[in-house]
Coordinates of C-alpha atoms in Angstrom, one line a residue:
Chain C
X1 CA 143.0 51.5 84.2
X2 CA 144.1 50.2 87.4
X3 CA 141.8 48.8 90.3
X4 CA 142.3 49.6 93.7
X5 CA 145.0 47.6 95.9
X6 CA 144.1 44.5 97.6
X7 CA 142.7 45.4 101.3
X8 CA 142.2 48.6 99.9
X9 CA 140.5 51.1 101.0
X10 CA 141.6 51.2 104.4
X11 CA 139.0 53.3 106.6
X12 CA 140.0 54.6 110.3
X13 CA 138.4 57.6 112.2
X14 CA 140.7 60.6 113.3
X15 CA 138.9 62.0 116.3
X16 CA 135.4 62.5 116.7
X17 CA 134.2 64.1 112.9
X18 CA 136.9 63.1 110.3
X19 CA 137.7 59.5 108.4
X20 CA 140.7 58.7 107.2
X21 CA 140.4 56.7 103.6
X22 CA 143.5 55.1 102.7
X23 CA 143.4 54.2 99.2
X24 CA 147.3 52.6 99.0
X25 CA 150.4 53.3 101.1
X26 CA 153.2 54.6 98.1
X27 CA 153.3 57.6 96.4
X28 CA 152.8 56.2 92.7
X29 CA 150.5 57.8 89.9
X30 CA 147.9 55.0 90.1
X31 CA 147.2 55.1 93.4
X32 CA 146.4 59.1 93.0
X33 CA 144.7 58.1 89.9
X34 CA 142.0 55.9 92.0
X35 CA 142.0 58.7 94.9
X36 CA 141.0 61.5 92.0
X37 CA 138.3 58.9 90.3
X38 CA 136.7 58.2 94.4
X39 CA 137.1 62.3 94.8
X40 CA 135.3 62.6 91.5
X41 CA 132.2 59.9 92.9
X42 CA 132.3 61.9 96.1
X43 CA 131.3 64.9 94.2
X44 CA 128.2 63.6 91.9
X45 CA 126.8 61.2 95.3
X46 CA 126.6 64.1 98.2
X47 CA 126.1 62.9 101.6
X48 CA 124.0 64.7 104.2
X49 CA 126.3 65.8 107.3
X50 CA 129.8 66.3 105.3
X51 CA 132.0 69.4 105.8
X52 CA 134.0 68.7 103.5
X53 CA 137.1 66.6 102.5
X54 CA 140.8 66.3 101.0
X55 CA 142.0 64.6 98.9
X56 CA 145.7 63.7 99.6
X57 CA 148.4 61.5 97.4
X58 CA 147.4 58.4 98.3
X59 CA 144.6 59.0 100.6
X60 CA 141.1 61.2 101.4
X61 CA 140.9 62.6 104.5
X62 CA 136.6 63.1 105.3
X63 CA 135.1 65.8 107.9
X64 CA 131.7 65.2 108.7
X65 CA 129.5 66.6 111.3
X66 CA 128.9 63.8 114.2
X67 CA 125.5 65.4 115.2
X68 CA 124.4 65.2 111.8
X69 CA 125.4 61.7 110.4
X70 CA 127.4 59.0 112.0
X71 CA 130.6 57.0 111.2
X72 CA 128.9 53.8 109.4
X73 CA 127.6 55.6 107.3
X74 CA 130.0 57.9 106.2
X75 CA 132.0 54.9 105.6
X76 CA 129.3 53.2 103.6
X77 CA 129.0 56.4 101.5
X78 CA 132.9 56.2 100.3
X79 CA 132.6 52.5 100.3
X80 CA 129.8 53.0 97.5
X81 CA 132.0 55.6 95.8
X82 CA 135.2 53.5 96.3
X83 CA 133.5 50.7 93.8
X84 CA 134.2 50.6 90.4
X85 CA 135.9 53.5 90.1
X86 CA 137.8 51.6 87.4
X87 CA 135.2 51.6 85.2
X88 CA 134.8 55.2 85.2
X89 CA 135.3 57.3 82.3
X90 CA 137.5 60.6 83.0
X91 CA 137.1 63.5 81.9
X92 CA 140.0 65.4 80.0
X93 CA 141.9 66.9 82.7
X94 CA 142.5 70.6 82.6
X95 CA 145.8 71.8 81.1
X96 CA 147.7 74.8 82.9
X97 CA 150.9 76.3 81.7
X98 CA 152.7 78.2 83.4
X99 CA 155.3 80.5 82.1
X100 CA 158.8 80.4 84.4
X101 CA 161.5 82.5 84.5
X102 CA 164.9 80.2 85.4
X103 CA 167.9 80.7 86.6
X104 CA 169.5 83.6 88.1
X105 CA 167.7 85.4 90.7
X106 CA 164.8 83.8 90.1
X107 CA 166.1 80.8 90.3
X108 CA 168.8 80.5 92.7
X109 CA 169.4 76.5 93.0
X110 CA 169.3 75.9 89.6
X111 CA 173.0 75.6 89.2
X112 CA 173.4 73.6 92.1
X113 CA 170.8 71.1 90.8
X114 CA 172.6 70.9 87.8
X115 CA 175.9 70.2 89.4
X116 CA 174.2 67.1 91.3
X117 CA 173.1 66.2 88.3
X118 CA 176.2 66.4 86.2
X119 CA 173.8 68.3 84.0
X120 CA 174.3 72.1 82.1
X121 CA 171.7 74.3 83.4
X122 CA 170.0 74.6 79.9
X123 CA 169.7 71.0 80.5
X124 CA 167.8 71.2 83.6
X125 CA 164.9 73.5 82.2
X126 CA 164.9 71.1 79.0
X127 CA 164.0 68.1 81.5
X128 CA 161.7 70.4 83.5
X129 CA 160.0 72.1 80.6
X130 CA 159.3 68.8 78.9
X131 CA 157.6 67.2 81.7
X132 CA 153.7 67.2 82.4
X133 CA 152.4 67.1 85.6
X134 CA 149.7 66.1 87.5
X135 CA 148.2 67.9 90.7
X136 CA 148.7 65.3 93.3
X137 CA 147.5 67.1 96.2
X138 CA 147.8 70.4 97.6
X139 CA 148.7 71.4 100.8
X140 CA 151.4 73.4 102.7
X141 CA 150.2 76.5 101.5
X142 CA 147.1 77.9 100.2
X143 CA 147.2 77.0 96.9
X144 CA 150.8 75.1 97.0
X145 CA 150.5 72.4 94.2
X146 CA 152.1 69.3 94.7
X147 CA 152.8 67.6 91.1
X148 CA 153.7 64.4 90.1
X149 CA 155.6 63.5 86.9
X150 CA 159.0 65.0 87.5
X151 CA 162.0 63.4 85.1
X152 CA 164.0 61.0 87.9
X153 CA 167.1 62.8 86.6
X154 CA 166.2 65.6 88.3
X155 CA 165.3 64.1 91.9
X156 CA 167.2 66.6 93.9
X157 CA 167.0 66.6 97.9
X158 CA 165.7 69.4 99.9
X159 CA 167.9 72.1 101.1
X160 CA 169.6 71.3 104.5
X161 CA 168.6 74.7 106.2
X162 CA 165.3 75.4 104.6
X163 CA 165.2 79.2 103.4
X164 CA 163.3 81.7 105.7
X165 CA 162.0 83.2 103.2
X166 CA 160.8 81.8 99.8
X167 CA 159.4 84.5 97.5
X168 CA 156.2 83.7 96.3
X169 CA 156.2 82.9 92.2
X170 CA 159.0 80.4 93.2
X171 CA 159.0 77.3 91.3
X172 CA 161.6 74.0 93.0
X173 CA 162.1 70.8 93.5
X174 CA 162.0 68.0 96.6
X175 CA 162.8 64.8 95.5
X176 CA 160.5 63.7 93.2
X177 CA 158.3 66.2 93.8
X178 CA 157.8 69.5 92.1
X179 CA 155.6 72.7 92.7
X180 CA 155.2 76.4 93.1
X181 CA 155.0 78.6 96.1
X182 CA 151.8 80.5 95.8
X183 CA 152.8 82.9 98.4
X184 CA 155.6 84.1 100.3
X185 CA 156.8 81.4 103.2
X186 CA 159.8 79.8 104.8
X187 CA 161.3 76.5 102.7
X188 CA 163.5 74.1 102.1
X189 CA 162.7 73.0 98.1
X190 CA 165.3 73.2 95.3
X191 CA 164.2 76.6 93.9
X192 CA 164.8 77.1 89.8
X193 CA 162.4 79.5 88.8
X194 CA 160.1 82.1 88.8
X195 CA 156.6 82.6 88.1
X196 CA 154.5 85.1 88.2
X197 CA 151.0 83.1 87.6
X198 CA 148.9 83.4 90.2
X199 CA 147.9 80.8 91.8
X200 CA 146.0 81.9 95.1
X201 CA 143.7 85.2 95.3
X202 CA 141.5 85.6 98.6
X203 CA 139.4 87.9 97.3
X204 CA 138.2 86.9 93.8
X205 CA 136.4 83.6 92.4
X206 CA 138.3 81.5 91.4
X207 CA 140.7 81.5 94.4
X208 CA 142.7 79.1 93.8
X209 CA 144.1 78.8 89.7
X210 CA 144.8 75.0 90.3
X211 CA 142.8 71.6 91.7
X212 CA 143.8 68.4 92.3
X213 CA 143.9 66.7 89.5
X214 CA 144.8 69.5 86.8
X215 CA 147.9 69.1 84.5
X216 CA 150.7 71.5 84.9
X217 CA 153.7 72.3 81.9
X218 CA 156.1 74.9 82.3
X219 CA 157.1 77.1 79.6
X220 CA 160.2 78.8 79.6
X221 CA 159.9 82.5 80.0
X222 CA 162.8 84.6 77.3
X223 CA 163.9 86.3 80.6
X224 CA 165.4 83.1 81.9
X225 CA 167.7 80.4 81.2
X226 CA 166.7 78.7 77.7
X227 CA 166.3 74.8 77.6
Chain L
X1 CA 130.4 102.0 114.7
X2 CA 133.3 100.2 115.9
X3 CA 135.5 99.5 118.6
X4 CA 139.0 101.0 118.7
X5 CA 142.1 98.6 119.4
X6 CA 144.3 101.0 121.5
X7 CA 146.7 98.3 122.9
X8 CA 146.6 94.9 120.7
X9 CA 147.8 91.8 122.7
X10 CA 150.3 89.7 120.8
X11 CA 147.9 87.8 119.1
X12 CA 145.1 89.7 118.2
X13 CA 142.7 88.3 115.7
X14 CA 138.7 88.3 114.4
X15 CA 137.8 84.2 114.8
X16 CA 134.6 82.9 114.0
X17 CA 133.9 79.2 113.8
X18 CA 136.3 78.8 110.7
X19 CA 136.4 78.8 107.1
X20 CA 135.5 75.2 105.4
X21 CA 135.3 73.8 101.8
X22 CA 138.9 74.8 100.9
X23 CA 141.0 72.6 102.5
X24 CA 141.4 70.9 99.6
X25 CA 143.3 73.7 97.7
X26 CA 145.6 73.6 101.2
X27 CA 143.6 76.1 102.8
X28 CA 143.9 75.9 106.5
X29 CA 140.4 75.9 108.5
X30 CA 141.4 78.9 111.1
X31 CA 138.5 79.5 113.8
X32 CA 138.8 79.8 117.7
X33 CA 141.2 78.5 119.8
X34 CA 139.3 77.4 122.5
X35 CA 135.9 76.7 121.1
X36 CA 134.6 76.3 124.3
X37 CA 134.7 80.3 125.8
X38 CA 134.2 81.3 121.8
X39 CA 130.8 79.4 121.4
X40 CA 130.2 80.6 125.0
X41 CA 130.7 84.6 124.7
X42 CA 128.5 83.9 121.4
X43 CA 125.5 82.3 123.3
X44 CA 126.1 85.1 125.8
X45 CA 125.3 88.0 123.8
X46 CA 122.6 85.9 121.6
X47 CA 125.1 85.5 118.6
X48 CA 124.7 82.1 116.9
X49 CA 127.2 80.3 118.7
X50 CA 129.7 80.4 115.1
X51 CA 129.7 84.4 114.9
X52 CA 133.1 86.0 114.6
X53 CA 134.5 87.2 117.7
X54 CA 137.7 89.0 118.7
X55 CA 140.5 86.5 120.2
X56 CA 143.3 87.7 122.0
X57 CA 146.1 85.9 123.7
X58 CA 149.2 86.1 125.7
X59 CA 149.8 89.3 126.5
X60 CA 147.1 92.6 127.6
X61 CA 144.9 94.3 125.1
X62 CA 142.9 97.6 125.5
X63 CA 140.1 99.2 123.6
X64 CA 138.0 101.8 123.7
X65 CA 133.7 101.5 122.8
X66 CA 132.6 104.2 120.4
X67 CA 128.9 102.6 120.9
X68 CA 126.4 100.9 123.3
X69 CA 126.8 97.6 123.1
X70 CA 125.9 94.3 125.0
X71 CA 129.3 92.1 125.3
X72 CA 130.9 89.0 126.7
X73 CA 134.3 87.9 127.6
X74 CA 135.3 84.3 128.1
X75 CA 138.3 82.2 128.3
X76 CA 141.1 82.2 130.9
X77 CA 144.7 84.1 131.7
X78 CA 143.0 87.5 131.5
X79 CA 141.2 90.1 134.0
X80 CA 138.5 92.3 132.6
X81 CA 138.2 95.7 133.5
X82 CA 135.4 98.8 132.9
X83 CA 137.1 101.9 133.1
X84 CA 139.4 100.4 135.7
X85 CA 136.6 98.3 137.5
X86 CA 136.9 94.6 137.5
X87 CA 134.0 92.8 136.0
X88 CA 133.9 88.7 135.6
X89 CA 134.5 86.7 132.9
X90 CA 131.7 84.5 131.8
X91 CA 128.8 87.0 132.0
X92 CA 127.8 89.5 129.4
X93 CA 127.1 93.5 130.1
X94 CA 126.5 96.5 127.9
X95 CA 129.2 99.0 127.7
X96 CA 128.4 103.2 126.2
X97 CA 130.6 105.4 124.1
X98 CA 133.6 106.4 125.9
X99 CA 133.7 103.5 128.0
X100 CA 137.5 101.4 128.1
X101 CA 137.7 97.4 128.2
X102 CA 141.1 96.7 129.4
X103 CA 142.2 92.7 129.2
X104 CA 144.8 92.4 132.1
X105 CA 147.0 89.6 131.5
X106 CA 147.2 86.4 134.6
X107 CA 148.2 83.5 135.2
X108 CA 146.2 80.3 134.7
X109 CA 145.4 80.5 130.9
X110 CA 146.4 82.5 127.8
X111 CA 143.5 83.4 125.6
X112 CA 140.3 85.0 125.4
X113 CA 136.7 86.2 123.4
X114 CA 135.2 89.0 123.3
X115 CA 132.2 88.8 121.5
X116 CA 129.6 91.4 120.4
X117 CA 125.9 91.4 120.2
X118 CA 125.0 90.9 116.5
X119 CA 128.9 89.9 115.3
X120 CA 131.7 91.6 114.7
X121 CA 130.9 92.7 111.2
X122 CA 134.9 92.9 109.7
X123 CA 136.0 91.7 106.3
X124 CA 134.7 88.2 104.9
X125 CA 137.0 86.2 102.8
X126 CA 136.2 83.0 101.1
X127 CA 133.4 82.5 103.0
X128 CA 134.8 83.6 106.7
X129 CA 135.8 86.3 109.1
X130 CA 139.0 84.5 110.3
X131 CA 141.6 85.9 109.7
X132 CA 145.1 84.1 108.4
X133 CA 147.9 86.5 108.2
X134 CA 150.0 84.1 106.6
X135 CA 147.7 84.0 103.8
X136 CA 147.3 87.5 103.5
X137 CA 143.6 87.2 105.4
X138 CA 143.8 90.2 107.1
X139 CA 147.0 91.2 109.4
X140 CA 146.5 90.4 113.3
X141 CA 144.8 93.7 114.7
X142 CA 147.1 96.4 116.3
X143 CA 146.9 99.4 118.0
X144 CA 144.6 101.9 116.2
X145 CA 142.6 99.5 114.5
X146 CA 139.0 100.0 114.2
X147 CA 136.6 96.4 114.3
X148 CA 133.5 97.5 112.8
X149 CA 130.3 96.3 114.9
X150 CA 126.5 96.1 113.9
X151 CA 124.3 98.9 114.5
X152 CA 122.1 96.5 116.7
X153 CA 124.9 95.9 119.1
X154 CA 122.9 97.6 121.8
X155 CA 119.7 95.9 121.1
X156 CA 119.9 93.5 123.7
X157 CA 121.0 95.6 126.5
X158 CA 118.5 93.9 128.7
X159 CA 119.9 90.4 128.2
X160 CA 122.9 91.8 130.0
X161 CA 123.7 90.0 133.4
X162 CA 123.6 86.0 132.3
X163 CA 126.4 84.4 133.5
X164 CA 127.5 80.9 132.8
X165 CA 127.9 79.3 136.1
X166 CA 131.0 78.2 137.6
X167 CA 130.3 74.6 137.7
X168 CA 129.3 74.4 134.4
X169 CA 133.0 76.4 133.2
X170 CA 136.1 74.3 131.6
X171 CA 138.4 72.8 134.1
X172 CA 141.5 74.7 133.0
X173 CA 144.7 74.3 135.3
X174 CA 148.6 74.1 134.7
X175 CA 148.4 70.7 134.4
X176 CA 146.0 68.7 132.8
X177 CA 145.1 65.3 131.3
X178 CA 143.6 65.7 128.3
X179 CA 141.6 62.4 126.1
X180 CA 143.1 60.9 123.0
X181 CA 141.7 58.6 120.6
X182 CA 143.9 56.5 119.0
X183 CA 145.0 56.7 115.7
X184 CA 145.5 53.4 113.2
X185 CA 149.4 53.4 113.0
X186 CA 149.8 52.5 116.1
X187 CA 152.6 49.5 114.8
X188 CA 154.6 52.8 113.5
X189 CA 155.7 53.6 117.0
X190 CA 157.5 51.4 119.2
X191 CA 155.0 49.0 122.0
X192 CA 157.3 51.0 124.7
X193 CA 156.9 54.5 123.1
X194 CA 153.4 53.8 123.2
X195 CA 153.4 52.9 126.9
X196 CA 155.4 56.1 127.8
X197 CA 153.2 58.4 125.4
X198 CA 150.4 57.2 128.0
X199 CA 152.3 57.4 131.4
X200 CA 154.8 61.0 130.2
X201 CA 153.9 64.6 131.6
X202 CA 155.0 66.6 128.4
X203 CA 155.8 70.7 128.7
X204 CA 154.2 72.8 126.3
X205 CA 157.1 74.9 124.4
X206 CA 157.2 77.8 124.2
X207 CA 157.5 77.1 120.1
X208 CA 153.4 77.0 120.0
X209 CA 151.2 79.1 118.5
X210 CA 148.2 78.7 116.2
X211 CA 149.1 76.7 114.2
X212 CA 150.6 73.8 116.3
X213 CA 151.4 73.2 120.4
X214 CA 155.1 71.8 120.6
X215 CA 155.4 69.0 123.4
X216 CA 158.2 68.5 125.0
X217 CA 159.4 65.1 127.1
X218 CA 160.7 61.8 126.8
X219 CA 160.3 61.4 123.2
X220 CA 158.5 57.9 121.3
X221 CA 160.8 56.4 118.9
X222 CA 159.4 55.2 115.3
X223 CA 160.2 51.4 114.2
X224 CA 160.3 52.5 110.4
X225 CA 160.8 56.4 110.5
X226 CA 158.9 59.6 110.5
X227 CA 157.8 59.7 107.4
X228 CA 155.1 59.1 105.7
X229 CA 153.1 60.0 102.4
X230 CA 151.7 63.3 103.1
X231 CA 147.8 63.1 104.3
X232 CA 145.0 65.5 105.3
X233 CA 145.4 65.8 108.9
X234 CA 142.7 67.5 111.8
X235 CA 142.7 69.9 114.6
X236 CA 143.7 68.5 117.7
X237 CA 145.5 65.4 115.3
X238 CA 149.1 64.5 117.3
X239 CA 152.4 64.5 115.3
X240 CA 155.3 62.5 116.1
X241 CA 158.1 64.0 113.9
X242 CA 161.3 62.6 113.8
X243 CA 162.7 64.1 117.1
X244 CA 160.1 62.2 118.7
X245 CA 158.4 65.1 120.3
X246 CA 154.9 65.2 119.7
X247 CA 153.3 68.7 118.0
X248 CA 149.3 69.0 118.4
X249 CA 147.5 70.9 115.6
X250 CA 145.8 74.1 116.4
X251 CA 142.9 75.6 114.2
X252 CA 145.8 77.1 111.5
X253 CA 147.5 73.9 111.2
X254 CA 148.7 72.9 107.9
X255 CA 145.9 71.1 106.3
X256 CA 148.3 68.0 104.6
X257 CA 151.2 66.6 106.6
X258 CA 153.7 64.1 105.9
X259 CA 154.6 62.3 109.7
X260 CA 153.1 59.4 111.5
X261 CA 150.5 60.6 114.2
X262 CA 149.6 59.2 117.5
X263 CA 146.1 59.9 118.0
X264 CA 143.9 63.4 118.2
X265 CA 143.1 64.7 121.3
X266 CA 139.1 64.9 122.1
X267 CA 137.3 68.1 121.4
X268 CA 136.1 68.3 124.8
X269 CA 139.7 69.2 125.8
X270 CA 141.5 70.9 123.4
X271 CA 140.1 74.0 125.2
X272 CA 142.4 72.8 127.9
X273 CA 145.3 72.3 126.4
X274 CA 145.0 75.8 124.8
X275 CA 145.0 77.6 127.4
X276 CA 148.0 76.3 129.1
X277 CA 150.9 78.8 129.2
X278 CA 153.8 77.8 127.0
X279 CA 157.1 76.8 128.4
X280 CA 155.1 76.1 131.9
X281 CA 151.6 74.0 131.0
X282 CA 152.4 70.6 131.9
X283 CA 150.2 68.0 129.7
X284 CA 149.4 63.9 129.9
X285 CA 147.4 61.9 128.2
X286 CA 144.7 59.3 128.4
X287 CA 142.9 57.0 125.9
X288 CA 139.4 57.6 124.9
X289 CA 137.1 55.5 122.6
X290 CA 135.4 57.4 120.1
X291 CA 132.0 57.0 121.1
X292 CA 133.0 58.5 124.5
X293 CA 134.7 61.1 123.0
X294 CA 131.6 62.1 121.2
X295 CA 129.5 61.6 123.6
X296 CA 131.5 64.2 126.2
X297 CA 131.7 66.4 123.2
X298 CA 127.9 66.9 122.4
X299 CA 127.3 67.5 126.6
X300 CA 129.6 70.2 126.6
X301 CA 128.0 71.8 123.6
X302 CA 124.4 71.1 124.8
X303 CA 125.8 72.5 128.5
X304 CA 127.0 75.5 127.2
X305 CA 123.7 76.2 125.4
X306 CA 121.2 75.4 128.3
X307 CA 123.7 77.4 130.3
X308 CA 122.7 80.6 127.7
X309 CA 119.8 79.3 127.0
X310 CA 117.5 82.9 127.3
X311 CA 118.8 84.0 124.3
X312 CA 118.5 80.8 122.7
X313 CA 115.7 82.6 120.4
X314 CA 117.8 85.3 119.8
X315 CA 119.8 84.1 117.3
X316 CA 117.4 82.0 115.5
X317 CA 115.6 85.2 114.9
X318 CA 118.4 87.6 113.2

């Protein structure tokens, strides 16, 4: 268990209701390790005048109402939750697997990320489908994990001219970054699969399938490419 | 009951104050444009001041009242008219079956609230009226759409007539100066870019919409790139993408974002900045301290109430 950085957490209002807590400055598995154990404290100490906030890679971005509570002591509050978060015990993450369809149609990049990779397409969805991965924000989209944990062998760039339109189920790559588009949108990831787990629903409880924090695998679906 | 959309303006949308607690699942906030004219039609009609309103913008809208009602319109870039009869923006009025609202596009600002006495009572998801097409929250309204209202809407007939005074209105022009506070990366930007983000007249593009207002002008360069691990970000928050041309968020910004930022621009004038016509509105800025920016913020909100203060009870009894 890691402690936070040296001159870390860094606090600094944005506007007139939100605070910015800076927990480190890369985007490494510890540092979202310490942001999910302060998001965890945030939860059990509530704090009169919040709205709410979001916890990012490396950071947790804090909306509070200014008529209701000011600055100091919001910062006090995350300050309190900010110490020894090491110490904490975790609870098991929760383990989501999602079933993906590669290749082809579905999965329209995946022989171009094999080719930068000097790597058979089989071999792609072995790497992919023997990684596990941790929610390390969401953003972007309703619902649009962010994981962490993909196998450096399959760090692929985004596209050059994102797509206009990204069908929704589509499961890609960006860098060293992987996720899924919950919904239809424009984009420029690496796209090798298809799923159709849902992961955003306006209209029932729960609306969103996955939270920060949660472990994603991938299975490989028989309609698709076989690891 | 409802009122029928027979001519939707390009963006046509139910707004109330926004939809919170899901930003953290990437959920984008919504809510009014100007929050200014929304919490002011509200207070108008003796809604609470979050209640959903209709919002349209840049171009004319038209619909038709299939029941008495007491209403307001607020905002800027827009004529009202009863059945072809101009009536001021800024003061509420009751309108009968059969009568026709039309929202004649101007000059001199681009959106507008109509709000309805006891709230537009359409669809709630997760909590809020917005809607967020891109979501699938609801499509923006169009021509034949009917916006269901409360059977109370006429209630208050007799609170028709109060008018917010035109002192006490936002100062929109073509050209305004709006208040930023600072933001802590300051050493990200270049000591010069800084000094010309301060003294630059930037041109809104016409690339803005909801969920971000494009800038355009001489553009602040970055001493170690654009980049930067992707962080919650605010409404009103300034990005400075790699171009160098700052984008302002608007209420369906993104609710993570991965480039430096400048500063945010103070509630108090966002309202300004939103209603300046793209490809025309000419914007500077000018640094705030927080405290101020607070302070200007809470006497606008306390204004705008005192101004509608007799149906201050109203809403605290519904």
């Amino acid at each position: 268990m890691t402690e936070i950085g040296e001159g870390y957490p860094r606090f600094s209002p944005v506007g007139e209701d939100a605070l910015l807590v800076t927990i480190g400055e890369e985007l490494s598995a510890e540092v979202n390790h310490q942001v999910r154990l302060i998001d965890r404290r945030m939860q059990e100490v509530p704090q009169t005048g919040i709205i709410e906030w979001l916890p990012a890679y490396a950071s947790i971005l804090v909306l509070y109402d200014p008529f209701q509570v000011q600055l100091p002591a919001v910062t006090n509050w995350v300050k309190t939750c900010s110490r020894g978060t090491a110490t904490v015990d975790e609870p098991a993450p929760e383990l989501v697997e999602i079933l993906v369809r590669y290749g082809g149609a579905d999965g329209p990049d995946l022989a171009d990320v094999a080719a930068y990779h000097g790597l058979s397409q089989a071999e792609v969805v072995s790497k992919h489908t023997e990684g596990v991965y941790q929610v390390g924000m969401m953003g972007f989209l309703p619902g649009f994990p962010y994981l962490l944990g993909l196998n450096p062998g399959l760090s692929t760039p985004r596209l050059d001219q994102p797509r206009t339109h990204v069908p929704a189920g589509s499961v890609g790559i960006a860098g060293m970054q992987t996720g899924v588009y919950p919904l239809e949108s424009p984009g420029g990831w690496r796209l090798i699969g298809r799923t159709d787990h849902a992961l955003f629903d306006p209209l029932q409880e729960p609306h969103f399938t996955l939270s920060p924090g949660d472990v994603v695998r991938f299975v490989p679906a028989a309609e698709g490419v076989q690891p | 009951m409802t009122l029928l959309v027979e001519q939707a303006s390009l963006s046509m949308s139910i707004q109330d104050a926004g939809r919170f607690g899901y930003q953290r699942f990437g959920m984008p906030a919504s809510g009014p444009m100007d929050w200014w004219a929304f919490r002011a039609a509200n207070r108008l009609v003796g809604n609470h001041p979050d209640a959903a309103c209709v919002e349209m913008g840049y171009s004319e809208a038209e619909l038709s009242v299939e029941q008495h009602s007491l209403m307001a319109v607020t905002g800027a870039g827009y004529e009202l008219l009863i059945n072809g009869r101009s009536l001021p923006l800024w003061m509420s009025f009751t309108v009968r079956p059969g009568d026709r609202l039309r929202l004649r596009k101007t000059s001199g600002g681009n959106w507008v609230y109509l709000a309805i006495a006891g709230e537009v009572q359409s669809t709630t998801w997760m909590g809020s009226r917005s809607m967020f097409p891109a979501a699938g929250l609801g499509r923006r309204l169009s021509e034949g759409d009917r916006i269901p209202l409360s059977a109370s809407a006429g209630e208050r007939a007799a609170f028709a007539g109060h008018q917010v005074p035109n002192k006490q209105l936002p100062d929109y022009a073509d050209s305004v100066t709006l208040r930023v506070v600072s933001g802590p990366q300051q050493e990200r930007f270049t000591p010069s870019s800084i000094v010309k983000f301060w003294e630059t007249t930037y041109t809104l593009s016409t690339q803005s919409d909801r969920m971000g207002y494009r800038l355009q002008g001489s553009p602040i360069a970055h001493t170690n790139g654009a980049d930067l691990v992707s962080q919650g970000m605010v409404l009103g928050q300034i990005q400075v993408p790699g171009d160098g041309q700052p984008i302002v968020m608007m209420p369906d910004h993104p609710t993570t974002g991965g480039y430096t930022w400048i500063g945010t621009v103070a509630k108090v004038d966002l309202p300004l900045l939103a209603q300046l016509s793209p490809g025309s509105g000419k914007v500077s800025f000018s640094p705030c301290e927080l405290g101020e920016a607070q302070s200007a913020w809470a006497e606008v909100i306390n204004q705008i109430d005192s101004a509608t203060q007799a149906e201050e009870d109203l809403w605290l009894n519904l």
